[in-house]
Short mmCIF file of C-alpha atoms in Angstrom, two decimals:
data_model
loop_
_atom_site.label_atom_id
_atom_site.label_comp_id
_atom_site.label_asym_id
_atom_site.label_seq_id
_atom_site.Cartn_x
_atom_site.Cartn_y
_atom_site.Cartn_z
CA MET A 892 -13.35 -4.47 4.35
CA ASP A 893 -16.87 -3.34 4.83
CA SER A 894 -17.07 -5.20 8.16
CA TYR A 895 -14.02 -3.43 9.53
CA THR A 896 -14.24 -2.75 13.28
CA GLY A 897 -10.56 -2.14 14.24
CA PRO A 898 -9.02 1.00 15.49
CA ARG A 899 -9.22 4.31 13.42
CA VAL A 900 -5.81 4.70 11.96
CA ALA A 901 -4.03 7.52 10.22
CA VAL A 902 -0.72 7.29 8.49
CA VAL A 903 1.35 10.50 7.93
CA ILE A 904 3.65 9.94 4.92
CA VAL A 905 6.59 12.30 4.99
CA ALA A 906 7.45 13.09 1.36
CA ALA A 907 8.82 16.66 1.85
CA GLY A 908 12.51 16.13 1.87
CA SER A 909 14.85 17.45 -0.88
CA GLY A 910 16.83 14.18 -1.22
CA THR A 911 20.04 15.95 -2.29
CA ARG A 912 22.17 12.83 -1.52
CA LEU A 913 20.22 10.90 -4.08
CA GLY A 914 21.48 13.17 -6.76
CA ALA A 915 18.16 13.33 -8.54
CA GLU A 916 16.72 16.46 -10.09
CA ARG A 917 13.60 16.02 -8.20
CA PRO A 918 12.74 15.60 -4.50
CA LYS A 919 13.26 12.01 -3.49
CA ALA A 920 9.62 11.04 -2.92
CA PHE A 921 8.90 11.92 -6.55
CA VAL A 922 11.75 9.88 -8.06
CA THR A 923 10.54 6.91 -10.11
CA LEU A 924 11.25 3.31 -9.19
CA GLN A 925 10.29 0.90 -11.98
CA GLY A 926 7.39 3.00 -13.14
CA LEU A 927 6.03 4.29 -9.84
CA THR A 928 7.29 7.11 -7.55
CA LEU A 929 8.45 6.24 -4.06
CA LEU A 930 5.45 8.12 -2.80
CA GLU A 931 3.13 6.01 -4.83
CA ARG A 932 4.80 2.82 -3.69
CA SER A 933 4.38 3.95 0.04
CA LEU A 934 0.68 4.70 -0.59
CA HIS A 935 0.22 1.39 -2.23
CA ALA A 936 1.57 -0.24 1.08
CA VAL A 937 -0.93 1.63 3.11
CA ARG A 938 -3.77 0.69 0.72
CA GLY A 939 -2.73 -2.99 1.15
CA MET A 940 -3.11 -2.86 4.91
CA ARG A 941 -5.54 -5.14 6.74
CA HIS A 942 -6.36 -2.32 9.00
CA ALA A 943 -8.39 0.51 7.36
CA ALA A 944 -6.08 3.61 7.36
CA ASP A 945 -6.41 7.14 6.17
CA PRO A 946 -3.23 8.49 4.51
CA ILE A 947 -2.02 12.03 4.94
CA VAL A 948 0.86 13.17 2.63
CA VAL A 949 3.26 15.86 3.56
CA ALA A 950 4.87 17.19 0.41
CA PRO A 951 6.91 20.25 -0.71
CA ALA A 952 4.78 23.32 -1.10
CA GLU A 953 5.67 23.67 -4.75
CA LEU A 954 4.53 20.09 -5.54
CA LEU A 955 1.19 19.88 -3.75
CA ALA A 956 -0.80 19.58 -6.85
CA GLU A 957 1.36 16.77 -8.31
CA ALA A 958 1.39 15.09 -4.87
CA ALA A 959 -2.33 15.12 -4.69
CA GLU A 960 -2.67 13.67 -8.16
CA LEU A 961 -0.19 10.92 -7.48
CA SER A 962 -1.78 10.14 -4.13
CA GLU A 963 -5.28 9.90 -5.48
CA ARG A 964 -4.08 7.60 -8.25
CA ALA A 965 -2.25 5.29 -5.82
CA SER A 966 -5.00 5.26 -3.24
CA GLY A 967 -8.06 5.22 -5.54
CA ARG A 968 -9.56 8.17 -3.75
CA PRO A 969 -8.77 11.81 -2.66
CA VAL A 970 -6.04 12.06 -0.09
CA GLN A 971 -5.24 14.90 2.27
CA VAL A 972 -1.99 16.48 1.10
CA VAL A 973 -0.35 19.34 3.19
CA ALA A 974 2.79 21.45 2.73
CA GLY A 975 5.86 20.36 4.79
CA GLY A 976 8.08 22.59 6.95
CA ALA A 977 11.82 23.30 7.07
CA THR A 978 12.71 20.18 8.92
CA ARG A 979 11.28 16.61 9.06
CA GLN A 980 9.92 17.23 12.51
CA ARG A 981 8.10 20.35 11.38
CA SER A 982 6.84 18.56 8.35
CA VAL A 983 5.32 15.70 10.61
CA ALA A 984 3.73 18.41 12.79
CA GLU A 985 2.00 19.79 9.75
CA GLY A 986 0.62 16.41 8.96
CA LEU A 987 -0.58 15.80 12.55
CA ALA A 988 -2.41 19.11 12.45
CA VAL A 989 -4.99 17.64 10.02
CA VAL A 990 -5.44 14.28 11.76
CA ASP A 991 -9.12 13.69 12.57
CA SER A 992 -10.14 13.88 16.23
CA SER A 993 -11.49 10.19 15.97
CA VAL A 994 -8.08 8.61 15.04
CA GLU A 995 -6.78 6.30 17.73
CA VAL A 996 -3.47 5.23 16.23
CA VAL A 997 -1.08 7.29 14.16
CA LEU A 998 1.72 5.81 12.07
CA VAL A 999 4.54 8.10 10.70
CA HIS A 1000 6.23 6.75 7.61
CA ASP A 1001 9.02 8.13 5.41
CA ALA A 1002 8.14 7.88 1.79
CA ALA A 1003 11.85 7.07 1.06
CA ARG A 1004 11.25 3.62 2.65
CA ALA A 1005 9.09 2.82 -0.38
CA LEU A 1006 9.44 -0.98 -0.22
CA ALA A 1007 8.17 -1.39 3.39
CA PRO A 1008 5.43 -4.06 3.14
CA SER A 1009 1.79 -3.68 4.18
CA THR A 1010 2.40 -6.44 6.70
CA LEU A 1011 4.90 -4.28 8.50
CA PHE A 1012 2.31 -1.40 8.89
CA ASP A 1013 -0.30 -3.85 10.22
CA ALA A 1014 2.23 -5.44 12.68
CA VAL A 1015 2.95 -1.94 14.07
CA VAL A 1016 -0.82 -1.07 14.47
CA ASP A 1017 -1.41 -4.44 16.19
CA ALA A 1018 1.46 -3.85 18.70
CA VAL A 1019 0.29 -0.32 19.45
CA VAL A 1020 -3.15 -1.45 20.14
CA GLU A 1021 -2.07 -4.46 22.26
CA ARG A 1022 0.49 -2.52 24.31
CA GLY A 1023 -1.07 0.93 24.55
CA TYR A 1024 2.19 2.87 23.74
CA GLY A 1025 4.59 3.66 21.05
CA VAL A 1026 6.10 1.02 18.77
CA ILE A 1027 8.95 1.24 16.13
CA PRO A 1028 10.28 -1.40 13.85
CA GLY A 1029 14.07 -2.15 14.01
CA LEU A 1030 16.58 -4.57 12.82
CA PRO A 1031 19.58 -6.08 14.67
CA VAL A 1032 22.81 -4.20 13.87
CA SER A 1033 25.20 -6.80 12.25
CA ASP A 1034 28.28 -4.67 11.80
CA THR A 1035 30.76 -4.03 14.40
CA VAL A 1036 30.35 -0.52 15.75
CA LYS A 1037 33.19 1.65 17.00
CA ARG A 1038 32.93 4.83 18.94
CA ILE A 1039 35.48 7.30 17.65
CA GLY A 1040 36.59 10.83 18.61
CA ALA A 1041 36.89 14.01 16.51
CA ASP A 1042 40.43 13.02 15.76
CA GLY A 1043 39.40 9.69 14.25
CA ILE A 1044 40.97 7.60 17.03
CA VAL A 1045 38.89 4.57 18.16
CA HIS A 1046 37.89 4.83 21.76
CA GLU A 1047 35.77 1.73 22.22
CA THR A 1048 33.78 -1.04 20.53
CA VAL A 1049 30.10 -0.59 21.22
CA ASP A 1050 28.06 -3.58 22.29
CA ARG A 1051 25.82 -4.14 19.22
CA SER A 1052 23.44 -6.49 21.09
CA ALA A 1053 21.90 -3.46 22.65
CA LEU A 1054 21.57 -1.66 19.29
CA ALA A 1055 18.84 -1.65 16.72
CA ALA A 1056 18.62 0.08 13.21
CA VAL A 1057 15.29 1.80 13.48
CA GLN A 1058 12.89 2.05 10.52
CA THR A 1059 9.35 3.37 9.74
CA PRO A 1060 6.43 3.27 9.99
CA GLN A 1061 6.64 4.19 13.64
CA GLY A 1062 3.35 3.89 15.49
CA PHE A 1063 1.83 5.60 18.60
CA PRO A 1064 -1.52 6.14 20.33
CA CYS A 1065 -2.71 9.38 18.70
CA GLU A 1066 -2.95 11.26 22.06
CA GLN A 1067 0.59 10.49 23.09
CA LEU A 1068 2.13 11.53 19.71
CA LEU A 1069 0.18 14.75 19.77
CA THR A 1070 1.28 15.50 23.29
CA ALA A 1071 4.95 14.78 22.49
CA TYR A 1072 4.82 17.16 19.59
CA ALA A 1073 3.11 19.89 21.76
CA LEU A 1074 5.93 19.55 24.38
CA ALA A 1075 8.87 19.34 21.91
CA GLU A 1076 11.53 21.79 22.68
CA SER A 1077 14.17 20.70 20.15
CA ASP A 1078 14.46 18.56 17.02
CA GLU A 1079 14.81 14.83 17.49
CA THR A 1080 16.05 12.48 14.72
CA ASP A 1081 12.74 10.53 14.84
CA ASP A 1082 9.25 10.46 16.20
CA ALA A 1083 10.09 7.88 18.83
CA GLY A 1084 12.72 10.28 20.37
CA LEU A 1085 10.11 13.03 20.83
CA VAL A 1086 7.67 10.52 22.41
CA ALA A 1087 10.29 9.08 24.71
CA ALA A 1088 11.40 12.64 25.68
CA ALA A 1089 7.80 13.36 26.67
CA GLY A 1090 7.95 10.49 29.21
CA PHE A 1091 6.06 7.78 27.12
CA ARG A 1092 7.26 4.28 26.62
CA VAL A 1093 8.38 3.17 23.20
CA ASP A 1094 9.13 -0.46 22.20
CA VAL A 1095 11.01 -1.94 19.20
CA VAL A 1096 9.36 -4.72 17.27
CA PRO A 1097 10.96 -6.76 14.30
CA GLY A 1098 11.43 -4.69 11.26
CA ASP A 1099 11.74 -5.85 7.74
CA ALA A 1100 14.73 -5.81 5.38
CA HIS A 1101 12.48 -4.28 2.59
CA ALA A 1102 11.99 -1.14 4.69
CA PHE A 1103 15.38 0.31 4.13
CA LYS A 1104 15.65 4.05 3.24
CA VAL A 1105 16.52 5.08 -0.19
CA THR A 1106 18.96 7.89 0.29
CA THR A 1107 21.76 7.43 -2.18
CA PRO A 1108 22.00 6.27 -5.78
CA TRP A 1109 23.27 2.88 -4.54
CA ASP A 1110 20.06 2.57 -2.37
CA LEU A 1111 17.92 3.16 -5.58
CA ARG A 1112 19.84 0.46 -7.40
CA ARG A 1113 19.42 -1.88 -4.46
CA ALA A 1114 15.66 -1.22 -4.56
CA GLU A 1115 15.62 -1.92 -8.24
CA GLU A 1116 17.28 -5.22 -7.81
CA MET A 1117 14.79 -6.13 -4.89
CA LEU A 1118 11.94 -5.42 -7.19
CA THR A 1119 13.47 -7.58 -9.97
CA GLY A 1120 13.30 -10.44 -7.47
CA SER A 1121 15.38 -13.41 -7.05
CA ARG A 1122 12.73 -16.08 -7.25
CA SER A 1123 11.37 -17.39 -10.64
CA PRO A 1124 8.28 -15.57 -11.80
CA ARG A 1125 4.95 -17.28 -11.24
CA ILE A 1126 1.92 -17.13 -13.54
CA GLY A 1127 -1.65 -17.79 -12.52
CA SER A 1128 -4.90 -17.74 -14.42
CA GLY A 1129 -8.44 -17.27 -13.46
CA SER A 1130 -12.01 -17.03 -14.81
CA ASP A 1131 -15.42 -15.99 -13.77
CA THR A 1132 -18.85 -16.24 -15.42
CA HIS A 1133 -22.09 -14.50 -14.39
CA ALA A 1134 -25.47 -14.41 -15.85
CA TYR A 1135 -27.10 -11.04 -16.48
CA ASP A 1136 -29.63 -9.74 -13.97
CA PRO A 1137 -31.67 -6.77 -15.35
CA ALA A 1138 -32.76 -5.92 -11.90
CA ALA A 1139 -29.23 -5.38 -10.71
CA GLU A 1140 -26.78 -2.45 -11.39
CA LEU A 1141 -23.75 -3.45 -13.53
CA TRP A 1142 -20.36 -3.21 -11.87
CA LEU A 1143 -17.50 -4.42 -14.07
CA ALA A 1144 -13.69 -3.83 -13.87
CA GLY A 1145 -14.25 -1.66 -10.79
CA LEU A 1146 -16.50 0.64 -12.62
CA HIS A 1147 -20.18 1.46 -12.47
CA TRP A 1148 -22.09 1.13 -15.85
CA PRO A 1149 -25.36 3.00 -15.62
CA GLY A 1150 -28.14 1.79 -18.02
CA GLU A 1151 -26.59 -1.72 -18.46
CA PRO A 1152 -28.02 -4.94 -17.04
CA GLY A 1153 -26.23 -6.09 -14.01
CA LEU A 1154 -24.66 -9.45 -13.12
CA ALA A 1155 -26.19 -11.99 -10.85
CA GLY A 1156 -24.01 -12.90 -7.72
CA HIS A 1157 -23.63 -12.86 -4.02
CA SER A 1158 -21.48 -9.80 -4.31
CA ASP A 1159 -21.77 -7.12 -7.01
CA GLY A 1160 -20.96 -9.77 -9.64
CA ASP A 1161 -17.86 -8.04 -11.04
CA ALA A 1162 -16.56 -10.84 -13.14
CA VAL A 1163 -13.46 -8.96 -14.18
CA ALA A 1164 -12.46 -8.34 -10.49
CA HIS A 1165 -13.14 -11.91 -9.49
CA ALA A 1166 -11.21 -13.40 -12.38
CA ILE A 1167 -8.14 -11.28 -11.44
CA VAL A 1168 -8.43 -12.40 -7.83
CA ASP A 1169 -8.50 -16.04 -8.80
CA ALA A 1170 -5.36 -15.50 -11.06
CA LEU A 1171 -3.57 -13.75 -8.29
CA LEU A 1172 -4.29 -16.40 -5.72
CA SER A 1173 -3.47 -19.17 -8.13
CA ALA A 1174 -0.08 -17.79 -8.97
CA ALA A 1175 0.75 -17.42 -5.34
CA GLY A 1176 -0.59 -20.90 -4.52
CA LEU A 1177 -3.21 -19.50 -2.10
CA GLY A 1178 -6.23 -21.25 -3.37
CA ASP A 1179 -9.13 -19.56 -5.17
CA ILE A 1180 -11.72 -16.89 -4.48
CA GLY A 1181 -14.40 -19.27 -3.29
CA GLY A 1182 -12.06 -20.92 -0.81
CA VAL A 1183 -10.65 -17.58 0.44
CA PHE A 1184 -13.84 -15.48 0.68
CA GLY A 1185 -16.52 -18.03 0.67
CA THR A 1186 -19.49 -18.10 -1.77
CA GLY A 1187 -22.05 -17.23 0.88
CA ASP A 1188 -20.25 -15.13 3.46
CA PRO A 1189 -22.75 -12.44 4.58
CA ARG A 1190 -19.76 -9.94 4.98
CA PHE A 1191 -19.46 -9.82 1.15
CA SER A 1192 -23.13 -9.48 0.21
CA GLY A 1193 -23.14 -6.75 -2.40
CA ALA A 1194 -19.35 -6.06 -1.82
CA HIS A 1195 -17.55 -4.35 -4.71
CA GLY A 1196 -14.61 -5.79 -6.57
CA ASP A 1197 -12.10 -3.46 -4.92
CA VAL A 1198 -12.75 -5.21 -1.66
CA PHE A 1199 -11.72 -8.61 -3.08
CA LEU A 1200 -8.82 -7.11 -5.16
CA THR A 1201 -7.32 -5.23 -2.20
CA GLU A 1202 -7.40 -8.33 -0.02
CA ALA A 1203 -6.01 -10.60 -2.59
CA ARG A 1204 -3.16 -8.25 -3.12
CA ARG A 1205 -2.46 -8.07 0.62
CA ARG A 1206 -2.31 -11.86 0.80
CA VAL A 1207 -0.10 -12.07 -2.26
CA GLU A 1208 2.36 -9.56 -0.87
CA GLU A 1209 2.18 -11.25 2.57
CA ALA A 1210 3.32 -14.42 0.87
CA GLY A 1211 6.39 -12.59 -0.42
CA PHE A 1212 5.38 -11.80 -3.92
CA ARG A 1213 4.94 -8.63 -5.98
CA ILE A 1214 2.41 -8.25 -8.72
CA GLY A 1215 4.23 -7.81 -12.01
CA ASN A 1216 1.28 -7.25 -14.28
CA VAL A 1217 -2.19 -8.56 -15.03
CA ALA A 1218 -4.09 -9.13 -18.28
CA VAL A 1219 -7.73 -9.66 -18.38
CA GLN A 1220 -10.27 -10.32 -21.27
CA VAL A 1221 -14.02 -9.92 -21.19
CA ILE A 1222 -16.05 -12.20 -23.36
CA GLY A 1223 -19.58 -11.04 -24.13
CA ASN A 1224 -21.82 -8.86 -26.23
CA ARG A 1225 -22.20 -5.98 -23.64
CA PRO A 1226 -21.26 -3.61 -22.21
CA LYS A 1227 -19.04 -2.17 -24.95
CA LEU A 1228 -15.68 -1.69 -23.17
CA ALA A 1229 -13.81 0.26 -25.81
CA GLY A 1230 -14.93 3.70 -24.53
CA ARG A 1231 -14.03 2.99 -20.89
CA ARG A 1232 -11.00 0.65 -21.37
CA ALA A 1233 -8.43 3.22 -20.27
CA GLU A 1234 -10.56 4.17 -17.25
CA ALA A 1235 -10.97 0.45 -16.23
CA GLU A 1236 -7.13 -0.08 -16.57
CA GLU A 1237 -6.25 3.04 -14.61
CA ARG A 1238 -8.80 1.93 -11.85
CA LEU A 1239 -7.54 -1.60 -11.50
CA SER A 1240 -3.91 -0.67 -11.82
CA ALA A 1241 -4.29 1.79 -8.91
CA ILE A 1242 -5.80 -0.93 -6.74
CA LEU A 1243 -3.23 -3.56 -7.46
CA GLY A 1244 -0.19 -1.22 -7.70
CA ALA A 1245 0.87 -2.87 -11.01
CA PRO A 1246 -0.12 -2.48 -14.68
CA VAL A 1247 -3.43 -4.02 -15.72
CA SER A 1248 -4.57 -4.43 -19.38
CA VAL A 1249 -8.14 -4.94 -20.27
CA GLY A 1250 -9.36 -6.43 -23.54
CA ALA A 1251 -12.78 -7.58 -24.89
CA THR A 1252 -14.11 -9.94 -27.53
CA THR A 1253 -17.43 -11.79 -28.59
CA THR A 1254 -18.03 -15.41 -29.49
CA ASP A 1255 -19.93 -14.41 -32.82
CA GLY A 1256 -23.20 -15.43 -31.34
CA LEU A 1257 -22.12 -18.79 -30.14
CA GLY A 1258 -22.84 -20.22 -26.69
CA PHE A 1259 -23.79 -18.67 -23.42
CA THR A 1260 -22.24 -15.36 -23.99
CA GLY A 1261 -23.08 -15.24 -27.55
CA ARG A 1262 -26.68 -15.65 -26.91
CA GLY A 1263 -26.50 -12.58 -24.60
CA GLU A 1264 -27.27 -14.51 -21.34
CA GLY A 1265 -24.14 -13.31 -19.52
CA LEU A 1266 -20.35 -12.77 -19.68
CA THR A 1267 -17.18 -14.32 -18.88
CA ALA A 1268 -13.81 -12.74 -17.78
CA GLN A 1269 -10.48 -14.54 -18.07
CA ALA A 1270 -7.38 -13.24 -16.31
CA THR A 1271 -3.66 -14.08 -16.25
CA ALA A 1272 -1.39 -12.66 -13.54
CA LEU A 1273 2.34 -12.50 -13.29
CA LEU A 1274 3.93 -12.49 -9.84
CA LEU A 1275 7.60 -11.63 -9.06
CA GLY A 1276 9.55 -12.73 -6.07
#
């Protein structure tokens, strides 16, 4: 948010692998999962973080232009995209080479772990800041593990209580990670291995079952099933009404409308964004925009709609839901939305990581909106478990 005072964070998203085991015709990060590529889903998780974070995407050299387009669409702004190397470690090094000198914490995340939630990213950052050294998420190993020889003979049963299945994002103080890469003499299987080899401490924090790695066709089916959800869908509705204020600039549906009268309000008066926020919070049982953000909080004076939408999405996902789709209708005489409907839908969909449809109507001269005194927005949101 505009009052953010936390650490400067960069997230290196590794999307340069070929993914041959997945059996797809394209590199794994560019495979589609319910309408969005694995890369886009990873970037949506970064966008939903409570901590402000700058993503850096490492992609195959031949797909840099496509990666840049997907990244900007998912992030709502241009994203640094660099070409990967021959190995994962080399690819991460290419990403680290463009990390800004002011960054304090670096997360490294595999785009193939596309369902890792924003809350996991934030938890890793929090732990790095609190402890001052590397932190990696991991899950307990539930299967019995055997150590076997080259001949296939079982030699011993490994004590699984001392094992963890490690995930990403892995987080480190920036200086420690850069030092570890500068000292690297051989390839390690993950960044934590390099950091530990350089003499720095690394801790494991609780991981998340959603952060599994999509490696095989079976993994992709599992991801599809998880996105379908086991809980019943939930629907919420929201509305917002603002009077016109000719002295203000108009912001509506996340877009600036030059030459149109603005809307009165404590923030930028974006009735579309506010109605969507109410619908999302309602569906998740999290209250309403006034209760969550406050109607007079000075932090949100003049704040644009994407601030509220991003935070609402984070709260919804933290509650264990995924946004299925949103429909919103604007009721008023102006502005004329038809010419910018597609632009508005693309902007809102990118922020929420889900399809958003925008419609408009008038009241044939009747009532508050019909008299041209202001406009109303009504939204409906579908959440999936």
